[in-house]
mmCIF file of C-alpha atoms and ligand atoms in Angstrom:
data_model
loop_
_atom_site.group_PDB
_atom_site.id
_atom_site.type_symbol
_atom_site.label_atom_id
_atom_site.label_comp_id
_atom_site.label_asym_id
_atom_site.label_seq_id
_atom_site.Cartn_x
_atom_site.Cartn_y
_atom_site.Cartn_z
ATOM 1 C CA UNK A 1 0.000 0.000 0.000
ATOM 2 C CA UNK A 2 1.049 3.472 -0.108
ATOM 3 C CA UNK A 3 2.697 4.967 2.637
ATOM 4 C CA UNK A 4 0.358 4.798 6.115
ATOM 5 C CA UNK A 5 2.653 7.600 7.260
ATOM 6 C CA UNK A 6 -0.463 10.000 7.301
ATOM 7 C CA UNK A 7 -2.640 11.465 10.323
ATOM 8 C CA UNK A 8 -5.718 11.402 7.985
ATOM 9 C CA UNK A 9 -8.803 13.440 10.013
ATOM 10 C CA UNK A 10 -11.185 12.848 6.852
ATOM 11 C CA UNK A 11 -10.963 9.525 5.424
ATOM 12 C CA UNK A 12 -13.222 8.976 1.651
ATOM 13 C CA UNK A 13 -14.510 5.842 1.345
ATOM 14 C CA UNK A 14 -15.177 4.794 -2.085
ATOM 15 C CA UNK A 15 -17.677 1.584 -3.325
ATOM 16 C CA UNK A 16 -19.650 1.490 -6.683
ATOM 17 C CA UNK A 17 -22.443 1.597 -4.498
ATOM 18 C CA UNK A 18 -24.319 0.656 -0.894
ATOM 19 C CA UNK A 19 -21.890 -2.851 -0.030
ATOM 20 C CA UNK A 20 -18.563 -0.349 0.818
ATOM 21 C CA UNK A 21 -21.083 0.207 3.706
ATOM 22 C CA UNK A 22 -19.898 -2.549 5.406
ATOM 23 C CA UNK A 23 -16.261 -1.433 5.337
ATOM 24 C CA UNK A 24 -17.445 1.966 6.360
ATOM 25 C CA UNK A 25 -19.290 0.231 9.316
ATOM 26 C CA UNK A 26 -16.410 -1.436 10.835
ATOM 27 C CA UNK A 27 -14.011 1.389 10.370
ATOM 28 C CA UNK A 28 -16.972 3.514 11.956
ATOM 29 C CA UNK A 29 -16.425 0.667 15.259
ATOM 30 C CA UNK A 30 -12.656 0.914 14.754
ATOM 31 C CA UNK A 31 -11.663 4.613 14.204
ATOM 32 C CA UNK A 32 -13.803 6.553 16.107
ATOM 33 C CA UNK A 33 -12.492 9.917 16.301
ATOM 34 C CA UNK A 34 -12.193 9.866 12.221
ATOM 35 C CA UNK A 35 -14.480 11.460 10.177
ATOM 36 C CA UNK A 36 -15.513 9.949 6.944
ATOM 37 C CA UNK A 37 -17.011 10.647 3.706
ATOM 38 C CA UNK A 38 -18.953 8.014 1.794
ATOM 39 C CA UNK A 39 -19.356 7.989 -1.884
ATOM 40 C CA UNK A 40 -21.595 5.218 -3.634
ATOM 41 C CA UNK A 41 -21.143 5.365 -7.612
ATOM 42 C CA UNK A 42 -24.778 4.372 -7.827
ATOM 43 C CA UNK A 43 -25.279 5.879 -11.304
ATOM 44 C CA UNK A 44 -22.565 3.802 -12.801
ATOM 45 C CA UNK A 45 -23.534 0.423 -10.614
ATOM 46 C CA UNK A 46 -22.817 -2.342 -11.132
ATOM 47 C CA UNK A 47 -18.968 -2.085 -11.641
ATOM 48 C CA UNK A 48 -18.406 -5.890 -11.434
ATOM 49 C CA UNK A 49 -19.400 -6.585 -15.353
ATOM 50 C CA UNK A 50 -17.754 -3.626 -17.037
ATOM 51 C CA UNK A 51 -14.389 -3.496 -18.454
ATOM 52 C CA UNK A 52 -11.144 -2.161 -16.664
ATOM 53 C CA UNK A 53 -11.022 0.926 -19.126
ATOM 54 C CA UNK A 54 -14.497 1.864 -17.758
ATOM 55 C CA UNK A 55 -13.888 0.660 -14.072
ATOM 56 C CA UNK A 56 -10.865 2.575 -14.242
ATOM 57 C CA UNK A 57 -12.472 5.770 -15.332
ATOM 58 C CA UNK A 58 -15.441 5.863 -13.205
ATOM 59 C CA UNK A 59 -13.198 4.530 -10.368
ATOM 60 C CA UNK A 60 -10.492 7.850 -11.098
ATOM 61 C CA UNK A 61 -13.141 10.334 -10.801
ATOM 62 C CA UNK A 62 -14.684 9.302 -8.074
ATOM 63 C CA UNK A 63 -11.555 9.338 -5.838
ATOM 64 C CA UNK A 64 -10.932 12.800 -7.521
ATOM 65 C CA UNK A 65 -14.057 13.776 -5.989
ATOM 66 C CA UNK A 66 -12.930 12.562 -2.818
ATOM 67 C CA UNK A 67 -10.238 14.103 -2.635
ATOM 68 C CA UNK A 68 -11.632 17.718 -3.524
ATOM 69 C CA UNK A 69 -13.686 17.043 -0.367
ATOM 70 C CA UNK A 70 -10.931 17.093 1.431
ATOM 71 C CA UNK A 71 -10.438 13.044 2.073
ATOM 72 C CA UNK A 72 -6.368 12.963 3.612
ATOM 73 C CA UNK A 73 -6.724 9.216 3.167
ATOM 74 C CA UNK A 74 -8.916 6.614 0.649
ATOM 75 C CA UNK A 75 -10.100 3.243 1.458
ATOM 76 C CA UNK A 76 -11.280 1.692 -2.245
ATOM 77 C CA UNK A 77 -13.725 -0.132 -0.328
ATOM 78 C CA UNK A 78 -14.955 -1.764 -3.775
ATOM 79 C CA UNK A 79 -13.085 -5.265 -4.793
ATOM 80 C CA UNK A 80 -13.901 -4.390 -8.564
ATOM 81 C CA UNK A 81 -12.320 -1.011 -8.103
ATOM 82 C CA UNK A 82 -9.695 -2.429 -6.043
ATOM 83 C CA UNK A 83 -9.048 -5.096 -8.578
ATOM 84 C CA UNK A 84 -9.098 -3.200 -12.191
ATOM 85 C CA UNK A 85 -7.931 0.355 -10.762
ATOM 86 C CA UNK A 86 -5.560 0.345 -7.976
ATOM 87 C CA UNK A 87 -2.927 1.537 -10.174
ATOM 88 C CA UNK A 88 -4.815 4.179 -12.017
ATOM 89 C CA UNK A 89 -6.087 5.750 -8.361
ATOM 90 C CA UNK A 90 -2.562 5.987 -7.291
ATOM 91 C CA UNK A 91 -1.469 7.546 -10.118
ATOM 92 C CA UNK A 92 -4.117 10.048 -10.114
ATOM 93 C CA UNK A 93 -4.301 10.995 -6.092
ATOM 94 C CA UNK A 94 -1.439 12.389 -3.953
ATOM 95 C CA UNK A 95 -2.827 10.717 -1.035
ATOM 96 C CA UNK A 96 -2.366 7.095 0.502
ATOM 97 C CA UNK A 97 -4.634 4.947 -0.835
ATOM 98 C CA UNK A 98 -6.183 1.111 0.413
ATOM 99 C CA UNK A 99 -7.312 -1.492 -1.604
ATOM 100 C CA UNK A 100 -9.555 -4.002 -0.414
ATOM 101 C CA UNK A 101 -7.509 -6.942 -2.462
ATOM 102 C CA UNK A 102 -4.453 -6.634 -0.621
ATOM 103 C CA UNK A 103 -6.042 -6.448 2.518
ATOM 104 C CA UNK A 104 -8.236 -9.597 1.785
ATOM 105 C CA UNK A 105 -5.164 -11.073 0.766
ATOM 106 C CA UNK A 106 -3.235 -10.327 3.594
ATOM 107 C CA UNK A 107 -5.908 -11.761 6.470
ATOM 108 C CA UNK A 108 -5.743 -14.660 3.897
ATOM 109 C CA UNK A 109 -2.497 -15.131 4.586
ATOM 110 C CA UNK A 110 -2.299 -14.478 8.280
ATOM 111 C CA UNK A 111 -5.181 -17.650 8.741
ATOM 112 C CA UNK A 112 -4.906 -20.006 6.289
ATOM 113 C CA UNK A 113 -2.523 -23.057 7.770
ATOM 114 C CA UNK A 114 -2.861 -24.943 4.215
ATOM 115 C CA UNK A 115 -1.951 -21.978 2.519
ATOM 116 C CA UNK A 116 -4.894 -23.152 0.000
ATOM 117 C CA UNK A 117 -7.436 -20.438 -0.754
ATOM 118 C CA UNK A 118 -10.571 -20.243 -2.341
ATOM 119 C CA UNK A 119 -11.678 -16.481 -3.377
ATOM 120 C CA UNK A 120 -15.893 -15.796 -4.855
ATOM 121 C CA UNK A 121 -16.202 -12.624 -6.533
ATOM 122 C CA UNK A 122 -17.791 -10.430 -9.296
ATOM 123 C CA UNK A 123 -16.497 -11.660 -13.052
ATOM 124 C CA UNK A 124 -14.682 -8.320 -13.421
ATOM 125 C CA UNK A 125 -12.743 -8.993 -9.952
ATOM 126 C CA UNK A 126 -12.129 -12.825 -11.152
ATOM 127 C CA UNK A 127 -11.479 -12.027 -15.032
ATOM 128 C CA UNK A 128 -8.585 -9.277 -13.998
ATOM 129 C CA UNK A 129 -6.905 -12.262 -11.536
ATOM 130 C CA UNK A 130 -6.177 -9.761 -8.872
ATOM 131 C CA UNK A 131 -6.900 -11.935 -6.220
ATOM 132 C CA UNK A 132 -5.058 -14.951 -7.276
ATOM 133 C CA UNK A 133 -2.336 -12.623 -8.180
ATOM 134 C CA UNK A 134 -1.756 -10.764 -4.507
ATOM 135 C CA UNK A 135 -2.490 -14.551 -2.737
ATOM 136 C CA UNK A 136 0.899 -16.100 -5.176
ATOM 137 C CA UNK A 137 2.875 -12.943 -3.721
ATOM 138 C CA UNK A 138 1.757 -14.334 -0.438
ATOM 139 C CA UNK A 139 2.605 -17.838 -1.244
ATOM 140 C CA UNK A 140 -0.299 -18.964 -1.262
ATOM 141 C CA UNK A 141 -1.957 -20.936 -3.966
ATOM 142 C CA UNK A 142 -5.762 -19.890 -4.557
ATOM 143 C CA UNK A 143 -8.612 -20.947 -6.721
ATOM 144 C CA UNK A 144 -11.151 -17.560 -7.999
ATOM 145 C CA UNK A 145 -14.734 -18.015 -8.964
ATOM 146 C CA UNK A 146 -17.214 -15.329 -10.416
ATOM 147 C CA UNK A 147 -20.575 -15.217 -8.343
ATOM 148 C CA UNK A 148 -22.960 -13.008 -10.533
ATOM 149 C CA UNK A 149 -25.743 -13.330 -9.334
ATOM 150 C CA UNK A 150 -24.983 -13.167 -5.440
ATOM 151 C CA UNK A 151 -25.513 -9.089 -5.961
ATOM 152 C CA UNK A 152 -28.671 -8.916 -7.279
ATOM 153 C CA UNK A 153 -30.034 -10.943 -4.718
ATOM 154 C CA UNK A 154 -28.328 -9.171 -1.951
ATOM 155 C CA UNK A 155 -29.524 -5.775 -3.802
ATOM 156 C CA UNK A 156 -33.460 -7.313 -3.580
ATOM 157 C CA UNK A 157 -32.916 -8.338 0.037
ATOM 158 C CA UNK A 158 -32.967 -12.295 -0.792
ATOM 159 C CA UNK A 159 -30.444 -12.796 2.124
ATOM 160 C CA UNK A 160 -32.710 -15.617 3.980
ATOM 161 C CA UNK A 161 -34.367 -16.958 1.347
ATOM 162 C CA UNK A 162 -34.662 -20.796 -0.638
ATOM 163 C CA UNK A 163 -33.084 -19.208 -3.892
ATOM 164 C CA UNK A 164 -30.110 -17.724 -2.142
ATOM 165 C CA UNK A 165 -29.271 -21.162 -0.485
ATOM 166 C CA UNK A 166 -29.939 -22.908 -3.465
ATOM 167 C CA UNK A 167 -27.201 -20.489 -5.753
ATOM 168 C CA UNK A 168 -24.634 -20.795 -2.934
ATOM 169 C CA UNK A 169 -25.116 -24.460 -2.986
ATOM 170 C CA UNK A 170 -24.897 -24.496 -6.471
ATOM 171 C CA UNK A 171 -21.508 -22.044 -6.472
ATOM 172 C CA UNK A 172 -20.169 -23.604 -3.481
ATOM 173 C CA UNK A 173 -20.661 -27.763 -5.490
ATOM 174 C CA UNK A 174 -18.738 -26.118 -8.629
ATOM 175 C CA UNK A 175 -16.555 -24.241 -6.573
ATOM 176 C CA UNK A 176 -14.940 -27.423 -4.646
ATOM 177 C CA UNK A 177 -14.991 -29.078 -7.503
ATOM 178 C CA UNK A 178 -12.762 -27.226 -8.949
ATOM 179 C CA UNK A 179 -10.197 -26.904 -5.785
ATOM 180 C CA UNK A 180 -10.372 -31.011 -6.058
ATOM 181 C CA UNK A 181 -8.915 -30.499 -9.647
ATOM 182 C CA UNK A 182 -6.474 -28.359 -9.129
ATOM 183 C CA UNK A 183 -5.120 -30.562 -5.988
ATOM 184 C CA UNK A 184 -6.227 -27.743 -3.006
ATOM 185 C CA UNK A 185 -6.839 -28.096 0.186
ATOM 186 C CA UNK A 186 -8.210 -25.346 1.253
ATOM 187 C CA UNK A 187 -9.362 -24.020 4.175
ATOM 188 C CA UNK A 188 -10.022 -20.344 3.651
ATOM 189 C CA UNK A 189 -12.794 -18.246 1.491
ATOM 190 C CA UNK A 190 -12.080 -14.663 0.812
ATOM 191 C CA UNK A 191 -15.379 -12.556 0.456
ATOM 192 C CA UNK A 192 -13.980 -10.749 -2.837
ATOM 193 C CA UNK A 193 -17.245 -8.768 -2.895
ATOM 194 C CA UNK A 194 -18.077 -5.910 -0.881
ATOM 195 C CA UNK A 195 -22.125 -7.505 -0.840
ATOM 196 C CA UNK A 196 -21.085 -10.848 -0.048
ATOM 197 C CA UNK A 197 -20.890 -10.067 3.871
ATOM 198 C CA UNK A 198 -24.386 -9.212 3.744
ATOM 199 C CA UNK A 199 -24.816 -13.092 3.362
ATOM 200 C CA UNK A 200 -21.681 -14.458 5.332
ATOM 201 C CA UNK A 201 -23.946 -16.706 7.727
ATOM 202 C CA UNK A 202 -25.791 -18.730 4.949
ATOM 203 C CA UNK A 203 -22.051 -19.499 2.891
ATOM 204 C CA UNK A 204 -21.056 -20.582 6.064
ATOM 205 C CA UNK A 205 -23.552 -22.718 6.365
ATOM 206 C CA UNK A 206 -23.403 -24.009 2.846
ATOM 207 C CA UNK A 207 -19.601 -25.090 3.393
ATOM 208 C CA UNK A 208 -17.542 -27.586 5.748
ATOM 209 C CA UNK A 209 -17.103 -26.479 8.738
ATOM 210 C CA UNK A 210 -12.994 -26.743 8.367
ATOM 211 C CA UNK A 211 -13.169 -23.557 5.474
ATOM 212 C CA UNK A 212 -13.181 -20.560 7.534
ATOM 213 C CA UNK A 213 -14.848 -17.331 6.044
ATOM 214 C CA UNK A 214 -12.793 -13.699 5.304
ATOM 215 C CA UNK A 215 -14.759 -10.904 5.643
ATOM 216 C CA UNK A 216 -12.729 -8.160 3.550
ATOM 217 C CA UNK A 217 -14.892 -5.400 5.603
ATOM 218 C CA UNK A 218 -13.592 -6.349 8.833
ATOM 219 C CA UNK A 219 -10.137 -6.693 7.647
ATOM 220 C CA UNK A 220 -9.746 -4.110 5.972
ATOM 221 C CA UNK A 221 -11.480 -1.288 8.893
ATOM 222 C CA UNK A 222 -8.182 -3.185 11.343
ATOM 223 C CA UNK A 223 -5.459 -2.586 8.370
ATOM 224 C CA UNK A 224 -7.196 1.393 8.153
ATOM 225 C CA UNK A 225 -6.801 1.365 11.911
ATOM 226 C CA UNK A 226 -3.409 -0.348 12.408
ATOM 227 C CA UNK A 227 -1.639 1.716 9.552
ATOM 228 C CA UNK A 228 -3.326 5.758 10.306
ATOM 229 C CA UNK A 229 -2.995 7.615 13.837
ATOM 230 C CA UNK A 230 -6.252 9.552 13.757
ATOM 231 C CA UNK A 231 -5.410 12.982 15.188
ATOM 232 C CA UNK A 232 -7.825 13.104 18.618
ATOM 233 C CA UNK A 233 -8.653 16.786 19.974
ATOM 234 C CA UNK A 234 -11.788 15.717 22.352
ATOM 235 C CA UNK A 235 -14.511 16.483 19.796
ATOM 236 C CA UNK A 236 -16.987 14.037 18.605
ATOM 237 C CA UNK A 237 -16.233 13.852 14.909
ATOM 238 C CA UNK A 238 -19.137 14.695 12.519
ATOM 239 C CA UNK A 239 -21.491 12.029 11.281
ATOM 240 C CA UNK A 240 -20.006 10.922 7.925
ATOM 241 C CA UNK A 241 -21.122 12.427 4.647
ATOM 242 C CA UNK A 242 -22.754 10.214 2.013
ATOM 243 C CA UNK A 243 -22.908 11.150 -1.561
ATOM 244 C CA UNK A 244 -24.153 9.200 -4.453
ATOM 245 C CA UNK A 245 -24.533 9.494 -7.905
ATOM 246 C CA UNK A 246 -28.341 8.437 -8.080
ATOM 247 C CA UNK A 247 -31.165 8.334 -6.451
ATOM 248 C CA UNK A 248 -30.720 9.483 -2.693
ATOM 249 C CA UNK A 249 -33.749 7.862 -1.539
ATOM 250 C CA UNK A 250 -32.857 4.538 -2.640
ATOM 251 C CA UNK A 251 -29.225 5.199 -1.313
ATOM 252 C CA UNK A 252 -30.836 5.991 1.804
ATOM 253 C CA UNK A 253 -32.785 2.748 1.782
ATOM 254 C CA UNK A 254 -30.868 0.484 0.793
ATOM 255 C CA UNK A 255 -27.651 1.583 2.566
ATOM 256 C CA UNK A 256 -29.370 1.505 6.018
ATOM 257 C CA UNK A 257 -29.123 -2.382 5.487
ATOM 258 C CA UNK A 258 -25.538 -2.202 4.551
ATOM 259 C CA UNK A 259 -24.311 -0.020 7.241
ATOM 260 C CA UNK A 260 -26.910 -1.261 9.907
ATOM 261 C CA UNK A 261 -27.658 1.582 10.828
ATOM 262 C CA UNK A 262 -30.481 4.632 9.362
ATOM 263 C CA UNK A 263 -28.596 7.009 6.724
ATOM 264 C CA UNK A 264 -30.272 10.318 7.409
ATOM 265 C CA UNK A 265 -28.701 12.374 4.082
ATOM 266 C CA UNK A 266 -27.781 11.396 1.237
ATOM 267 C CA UNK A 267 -26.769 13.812 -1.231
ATOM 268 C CA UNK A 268 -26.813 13.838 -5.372
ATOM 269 C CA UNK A 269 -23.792 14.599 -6.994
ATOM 270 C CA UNK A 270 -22.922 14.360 -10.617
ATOM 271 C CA UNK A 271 -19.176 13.245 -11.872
ATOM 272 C CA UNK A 272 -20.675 12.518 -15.391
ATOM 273 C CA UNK A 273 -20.424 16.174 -16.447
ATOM 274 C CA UNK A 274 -16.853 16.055 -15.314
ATOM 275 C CA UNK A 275 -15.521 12.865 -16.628
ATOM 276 C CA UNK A 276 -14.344 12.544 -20.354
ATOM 277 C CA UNK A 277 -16.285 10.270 -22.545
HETATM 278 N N1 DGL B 1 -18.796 -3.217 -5.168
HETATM 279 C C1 DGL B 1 -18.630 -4.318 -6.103
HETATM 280 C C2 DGL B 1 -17.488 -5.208 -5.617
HETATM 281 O O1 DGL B 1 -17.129 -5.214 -4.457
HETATM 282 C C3 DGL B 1 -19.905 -5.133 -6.245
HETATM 283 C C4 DGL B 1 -21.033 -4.379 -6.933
HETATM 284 C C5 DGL B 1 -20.702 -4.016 -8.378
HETATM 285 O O2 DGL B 1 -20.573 -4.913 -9.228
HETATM 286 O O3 DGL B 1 -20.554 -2.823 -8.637
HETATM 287 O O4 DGL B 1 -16.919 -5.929 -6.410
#
């Protein structure tokens, strides 16, 4: 990552739309004297079936945005984002900025005693091999498999329900399959999806009981917390800030699941005018 030598006071958190919410809800438990701002790219949703050109682009302005907020500091709560547009971020912010693969990737390696991994994700995420990429730096080996149509259920609020047990069933058969192929043992599952922990107790129940479950949201809030020294000064920071690019009133709806908590304000912004073509 890039350097965690900042005292960040505002930190942007960035997802294509409501499931960075649950990254933004631990770091809420884990920094509380930061104050955050919250932008959900729900005019461009869903990032996890477009191309890196476009995931790059949308991603870039967004964190631009951020950044002439005031964010010191950007978590790219998104896996998509994280996955296609790390690079491009960097390039374009002068502040440090987290991805939510390497973090993933690092819990991965801090649990796993087979060093055998199995990462779900969008097809974007799995297509650009991000994941299995940042678990081989790690030594670990790891198997990637696109879940498509975990988000739209999460989005409809399917979470208990016959048809989301039956998909994950479905994934989960093809996914061991495949780690029986490829000689793995594993006992780990990254959450490469920023809705996924919106549904963590039903895939646990639809695996063994020896594959433990990463939770990118939680991981990711520590790493935030572990890496940035929050300036204090007494005051109660200021409720974060949401923006998104559509609909508030959905944002507001919707995100209340995510973040478990009411949104009060949401406000509209528009980055289309702003970003090229
Ligand atoms: N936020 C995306 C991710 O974590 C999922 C939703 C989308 O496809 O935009 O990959």
């Amino acid at each position: 990552m890039s350097h965690p030598s900042s005292h960040p006071r505002r930190i942007g958190v960035f997802d294509s739309g409501f499931g960075g919410l649950t990254v933004l809800e631990a770091m809420l438990r884990q920094l509380p004297a930061a104050e955050f701002l919250y932008l959900g790219d729900t005019a461009r949703l869903p990032y996890g079936a477009k191309s890196r050109e476009t995931v790059a682009r949308y991603a870039v302005s967004s964190a631009e945005f951020l950044l002439a907020q005031g964010a010191e500091y950007l978590v790219i709560a998104c896996n998509t984002a994280s996955a296609l547009a790390l690079d491009a971020i960097r390039a374009a912010v002068p502040v440090p900025v987290l991805g939510v693969v390497e973090t993933g990737a690092n819990a991965a390696q801090t649990h796993s005693r087979s060093g055998d991994v199995m990462v779900i994700a969008t097809a974007a995420t799995v297509e650009s091999h991000a994941y299995l990429a940042a678990c081989r730096e790690r030594k670990l080996r790891a198997i990637e498999k696109a879940c498509p149509l975990l988000v739209p259920l999460v989005e409809e609020g399917w979470i208990d329900h016959p048809v989301t047990r039956e998909v994950l069933n479905i994934y989960f058969s093809e996914l061991l399959d495949q780690a029986r192929v490829a000689a793995l043992e594993p006992d780990t599952l990254l959450l490469g999806c920023t809705h996924y922990p919106l549904l963590r107790r039903q895939i646990e129940n639809a695996l063994p009981r020896s594959i433990r479950v990463i939770d990118s949201a939680e991981v990711t809030a520590a790493q935030v917390a572990a890496s940035v020294r929050v300036p204090g000064g007494g005051a109660t920071p200021p409720a974060p800030h949401f923006f998104a690019t559509d609909s508030p009133e959905k944002f507001r709806r919707l995100g209340s699941r995510f973040l478990g908590q009411p949104i009060h304000h949401v406000e509209l912004i528009d980055l289309e005018s702003s970003t090229p073509g």
